[in-house]
PDB file of C-alpha atoms in Angstrom:
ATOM      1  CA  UNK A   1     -21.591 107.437 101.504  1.00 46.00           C
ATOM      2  CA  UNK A   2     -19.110 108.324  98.976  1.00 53.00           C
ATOM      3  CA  UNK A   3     -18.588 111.754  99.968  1.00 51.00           C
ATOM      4  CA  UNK A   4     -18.269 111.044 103.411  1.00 54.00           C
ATOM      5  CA  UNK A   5     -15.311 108.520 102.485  1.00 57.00           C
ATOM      6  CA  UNK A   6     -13.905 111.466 100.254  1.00 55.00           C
ATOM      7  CA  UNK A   7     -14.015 113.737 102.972  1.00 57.00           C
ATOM      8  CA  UNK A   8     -12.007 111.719 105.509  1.00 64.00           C
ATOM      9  CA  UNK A   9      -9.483 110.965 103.326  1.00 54.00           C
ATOM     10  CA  UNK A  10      -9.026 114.426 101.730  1.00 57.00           C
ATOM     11  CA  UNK A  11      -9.014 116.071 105.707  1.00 60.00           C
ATOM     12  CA  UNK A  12      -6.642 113.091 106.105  1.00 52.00           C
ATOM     13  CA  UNK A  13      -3.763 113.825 103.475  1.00 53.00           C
ATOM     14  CA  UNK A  14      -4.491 117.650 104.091  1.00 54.00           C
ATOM     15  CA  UNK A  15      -3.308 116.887 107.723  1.00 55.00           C
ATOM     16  CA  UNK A  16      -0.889 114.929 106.909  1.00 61.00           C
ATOM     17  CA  UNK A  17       0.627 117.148 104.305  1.00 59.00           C
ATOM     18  CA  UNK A  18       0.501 119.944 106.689  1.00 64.00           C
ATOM     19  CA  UNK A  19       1.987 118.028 109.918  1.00 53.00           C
ATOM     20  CA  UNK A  20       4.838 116.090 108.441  1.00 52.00           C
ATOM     21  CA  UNK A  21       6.549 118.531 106.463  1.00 55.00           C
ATOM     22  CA  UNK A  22       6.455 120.402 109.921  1.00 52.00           C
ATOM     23  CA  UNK A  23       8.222 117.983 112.081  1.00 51.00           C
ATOM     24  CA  UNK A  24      10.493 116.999 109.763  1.00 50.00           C
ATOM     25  CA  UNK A  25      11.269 120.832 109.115  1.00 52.00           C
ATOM     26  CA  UNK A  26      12.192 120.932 113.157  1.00 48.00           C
ATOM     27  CA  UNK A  27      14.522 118.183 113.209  1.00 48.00           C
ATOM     28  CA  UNK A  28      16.082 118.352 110.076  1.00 49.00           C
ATOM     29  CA  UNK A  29      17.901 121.671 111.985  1.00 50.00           C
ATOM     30  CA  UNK A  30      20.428 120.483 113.406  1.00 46.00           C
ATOM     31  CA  UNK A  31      19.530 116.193 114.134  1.00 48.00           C
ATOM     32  CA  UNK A  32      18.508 117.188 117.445  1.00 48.00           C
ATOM     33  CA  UNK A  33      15.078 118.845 116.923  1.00 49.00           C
ATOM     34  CA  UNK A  34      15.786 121.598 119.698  1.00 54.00           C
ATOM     35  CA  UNK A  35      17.063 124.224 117.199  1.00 59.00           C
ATOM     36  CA  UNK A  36      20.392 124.593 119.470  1.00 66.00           C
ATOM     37  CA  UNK A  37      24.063 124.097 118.032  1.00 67.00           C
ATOM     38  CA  UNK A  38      26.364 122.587 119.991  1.00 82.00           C
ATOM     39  CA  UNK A  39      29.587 123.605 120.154  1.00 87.00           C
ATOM     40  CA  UNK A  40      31.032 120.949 118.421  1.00 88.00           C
ATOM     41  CA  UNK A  41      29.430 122.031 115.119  1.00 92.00           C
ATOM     42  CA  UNK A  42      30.353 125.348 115.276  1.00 93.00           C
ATOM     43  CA  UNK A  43      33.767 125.991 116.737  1.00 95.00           C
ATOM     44  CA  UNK A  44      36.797 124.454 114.369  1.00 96.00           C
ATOM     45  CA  UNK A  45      40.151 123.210 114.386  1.00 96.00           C
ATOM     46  CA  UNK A  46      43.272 123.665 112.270  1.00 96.00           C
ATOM     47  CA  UNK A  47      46.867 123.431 112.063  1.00 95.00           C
ATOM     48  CA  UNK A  48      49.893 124.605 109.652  1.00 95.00           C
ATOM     49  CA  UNK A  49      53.156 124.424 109.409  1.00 94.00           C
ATOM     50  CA  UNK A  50      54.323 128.005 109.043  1.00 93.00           C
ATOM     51  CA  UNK A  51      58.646 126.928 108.989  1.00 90.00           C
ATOM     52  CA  UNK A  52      60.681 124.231 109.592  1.00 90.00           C
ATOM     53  CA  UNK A  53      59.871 124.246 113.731  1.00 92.00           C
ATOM     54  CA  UNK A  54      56.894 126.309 114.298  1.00 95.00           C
ATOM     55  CA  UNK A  55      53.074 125.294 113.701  1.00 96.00           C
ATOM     56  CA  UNK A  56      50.097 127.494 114.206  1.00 96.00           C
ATOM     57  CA  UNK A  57      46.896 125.765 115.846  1.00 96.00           C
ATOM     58  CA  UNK A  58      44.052 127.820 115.226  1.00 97.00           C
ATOM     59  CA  UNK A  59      40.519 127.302 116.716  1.00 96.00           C
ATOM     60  CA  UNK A  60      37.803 129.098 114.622  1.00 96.00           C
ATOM     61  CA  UNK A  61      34.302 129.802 116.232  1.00 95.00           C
ATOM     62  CA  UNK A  62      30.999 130.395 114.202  1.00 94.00           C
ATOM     63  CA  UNK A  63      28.735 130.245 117.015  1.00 92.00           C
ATOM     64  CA  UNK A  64      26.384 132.721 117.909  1.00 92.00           C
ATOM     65  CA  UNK A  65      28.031 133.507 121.532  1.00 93.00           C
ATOM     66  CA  UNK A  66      31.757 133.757 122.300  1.00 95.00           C
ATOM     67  CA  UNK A  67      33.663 130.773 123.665  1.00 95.00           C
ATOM     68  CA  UNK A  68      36.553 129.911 125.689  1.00 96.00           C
ATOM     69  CA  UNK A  69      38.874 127.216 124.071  1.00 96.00           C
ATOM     70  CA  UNK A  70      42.501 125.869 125.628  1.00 97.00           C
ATOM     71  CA  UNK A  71      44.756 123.455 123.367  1.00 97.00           C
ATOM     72  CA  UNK A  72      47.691 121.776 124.892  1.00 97.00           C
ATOM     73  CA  UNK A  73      50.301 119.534 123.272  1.00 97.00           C
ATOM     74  CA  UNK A  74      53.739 118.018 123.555  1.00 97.00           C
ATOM     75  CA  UNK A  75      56.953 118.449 121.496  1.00 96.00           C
ATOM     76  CA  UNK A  76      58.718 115.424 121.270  1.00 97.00           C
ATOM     77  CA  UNK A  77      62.516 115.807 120.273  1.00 96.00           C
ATOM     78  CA  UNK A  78      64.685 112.861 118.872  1.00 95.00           C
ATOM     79  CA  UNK A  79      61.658 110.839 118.960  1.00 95.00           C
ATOM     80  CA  UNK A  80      63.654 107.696 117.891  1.00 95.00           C
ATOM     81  CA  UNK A  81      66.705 108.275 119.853  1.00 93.00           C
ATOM     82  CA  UNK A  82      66.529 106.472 123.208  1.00 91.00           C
ATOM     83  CA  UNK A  83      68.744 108.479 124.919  1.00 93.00           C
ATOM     84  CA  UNK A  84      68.807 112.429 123.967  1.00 93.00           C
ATOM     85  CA  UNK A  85      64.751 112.363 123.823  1.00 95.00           C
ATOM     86  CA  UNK A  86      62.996 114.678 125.240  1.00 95.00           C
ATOM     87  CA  UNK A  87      59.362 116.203 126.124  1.00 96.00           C
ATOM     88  CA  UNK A  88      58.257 119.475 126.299  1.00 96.00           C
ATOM     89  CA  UNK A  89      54.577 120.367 127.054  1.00 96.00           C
ATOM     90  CA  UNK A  90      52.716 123.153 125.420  1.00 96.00           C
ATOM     91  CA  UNK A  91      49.327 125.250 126.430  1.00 97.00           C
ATOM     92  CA  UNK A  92      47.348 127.422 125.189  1.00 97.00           C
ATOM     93  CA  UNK A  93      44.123 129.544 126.093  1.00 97.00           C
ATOM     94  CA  UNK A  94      42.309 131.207 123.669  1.00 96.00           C
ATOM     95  CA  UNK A  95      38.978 133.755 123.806  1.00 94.00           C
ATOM     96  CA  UNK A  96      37.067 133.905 120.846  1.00 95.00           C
ATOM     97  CA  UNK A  97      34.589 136.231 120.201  1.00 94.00           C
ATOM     98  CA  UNK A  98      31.228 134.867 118.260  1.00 91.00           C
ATOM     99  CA  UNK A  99      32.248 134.767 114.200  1.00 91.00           C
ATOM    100  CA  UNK A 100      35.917 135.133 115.379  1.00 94.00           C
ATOM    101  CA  UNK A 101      39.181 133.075 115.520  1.00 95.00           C
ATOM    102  CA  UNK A 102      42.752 132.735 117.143  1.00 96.00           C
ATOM    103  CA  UNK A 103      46.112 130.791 117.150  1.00 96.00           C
ATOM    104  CA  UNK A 104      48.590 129.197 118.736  1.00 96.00           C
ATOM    105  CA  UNK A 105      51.975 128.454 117.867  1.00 96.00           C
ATOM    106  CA  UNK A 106      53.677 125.580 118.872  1.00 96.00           C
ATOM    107  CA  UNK A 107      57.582 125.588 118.809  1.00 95.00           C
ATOM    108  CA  UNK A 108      60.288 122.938 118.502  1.00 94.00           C
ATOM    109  CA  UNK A 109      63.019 125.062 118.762  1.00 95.00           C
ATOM    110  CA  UNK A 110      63.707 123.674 121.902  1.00 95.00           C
ATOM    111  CA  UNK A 111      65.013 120.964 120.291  1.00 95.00           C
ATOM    112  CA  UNK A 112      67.626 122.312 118.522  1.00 93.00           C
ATOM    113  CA  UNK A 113      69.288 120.634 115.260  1.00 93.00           C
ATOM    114  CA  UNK A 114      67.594 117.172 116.539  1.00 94.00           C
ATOM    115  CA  UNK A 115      64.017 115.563 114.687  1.00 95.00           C
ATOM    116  CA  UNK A 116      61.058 116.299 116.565  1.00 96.00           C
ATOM    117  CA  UNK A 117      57.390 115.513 116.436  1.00 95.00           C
ATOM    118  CA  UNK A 118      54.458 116.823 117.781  1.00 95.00           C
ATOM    119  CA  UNK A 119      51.839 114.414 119.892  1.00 95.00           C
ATOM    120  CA  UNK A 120      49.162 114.529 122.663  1.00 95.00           C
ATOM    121  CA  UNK A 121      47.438 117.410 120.741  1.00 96.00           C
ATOM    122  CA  UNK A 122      43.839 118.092 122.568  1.00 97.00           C
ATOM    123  CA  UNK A 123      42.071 120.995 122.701  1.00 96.00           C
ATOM    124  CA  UNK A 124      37.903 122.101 123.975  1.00 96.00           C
ATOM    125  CA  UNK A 125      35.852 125.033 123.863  1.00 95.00           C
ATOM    126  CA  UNK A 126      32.617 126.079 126.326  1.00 95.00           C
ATOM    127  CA  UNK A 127      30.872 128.988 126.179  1.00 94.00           C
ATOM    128  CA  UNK A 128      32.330 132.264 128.123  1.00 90.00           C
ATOM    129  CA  UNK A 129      31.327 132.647 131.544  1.00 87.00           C
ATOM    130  CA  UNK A 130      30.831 136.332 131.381  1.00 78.00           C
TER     131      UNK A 130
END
């Protein structure tokens, strides 16, 4: 009687020690369980100021397949002033090969000797089509 109780539990935590570790193994890969990335995890945004009216966007893109990304913005100059403001809309469209990255450069030299801001800054990435 004993052994038989021994046996089922032993077959039991065996089982169990070979199953969990398992599933847990699958989802712990990226929260999703499928083993895909999306592209949210592996494509990457970043911007610098590189002088006193120009900043670089650039997209970076660690996924395994290349991607097509577009950022667009707007340069706002004399943000404050009511009358002398003024919009100018930026875009961008970038290719990125798998493991590769690219920039942008967004200019407020449009604005001349008046303040400026940049707003409205957006930008996506989907896999390439070819």
């Amino acid at each position: 009687m004993r052994s038989t109780t021994w046996a089922r539990w032993a077959t039991c935590a065996l089982a169990i020690s070979i199953c969990v570790p398992a599933a847990l193994a699958d989802n712990a890969r990226d929260g999703r369980g499928d083993g895909k990335k999306s592209l949210a995890t592996c494509t990457a945004f970043d911007q610098l100021d590189k002088d006193d009216d120009t900043v670089a966007f650039t997209i970076s893109n660690t996924c395994t397949i290349p991607v097509d990304c577009s950022i667009s913005w707007r340069v706002v100059c004399a943000p404050d002033s009511k009358k002398r403001r003024a919009t100018h809309s930026g875009r961008a469209k970038l290719s990125l090969a798998n493991g590769g990255s690219s920039s942008a450069e967004a200019s407020a030299a449009v604005c001349g000797d008046d303040a400026w801001k940049l707003d409205q800054i957006q930008w996506s990435c989907e896999p390439n089509k070819d």
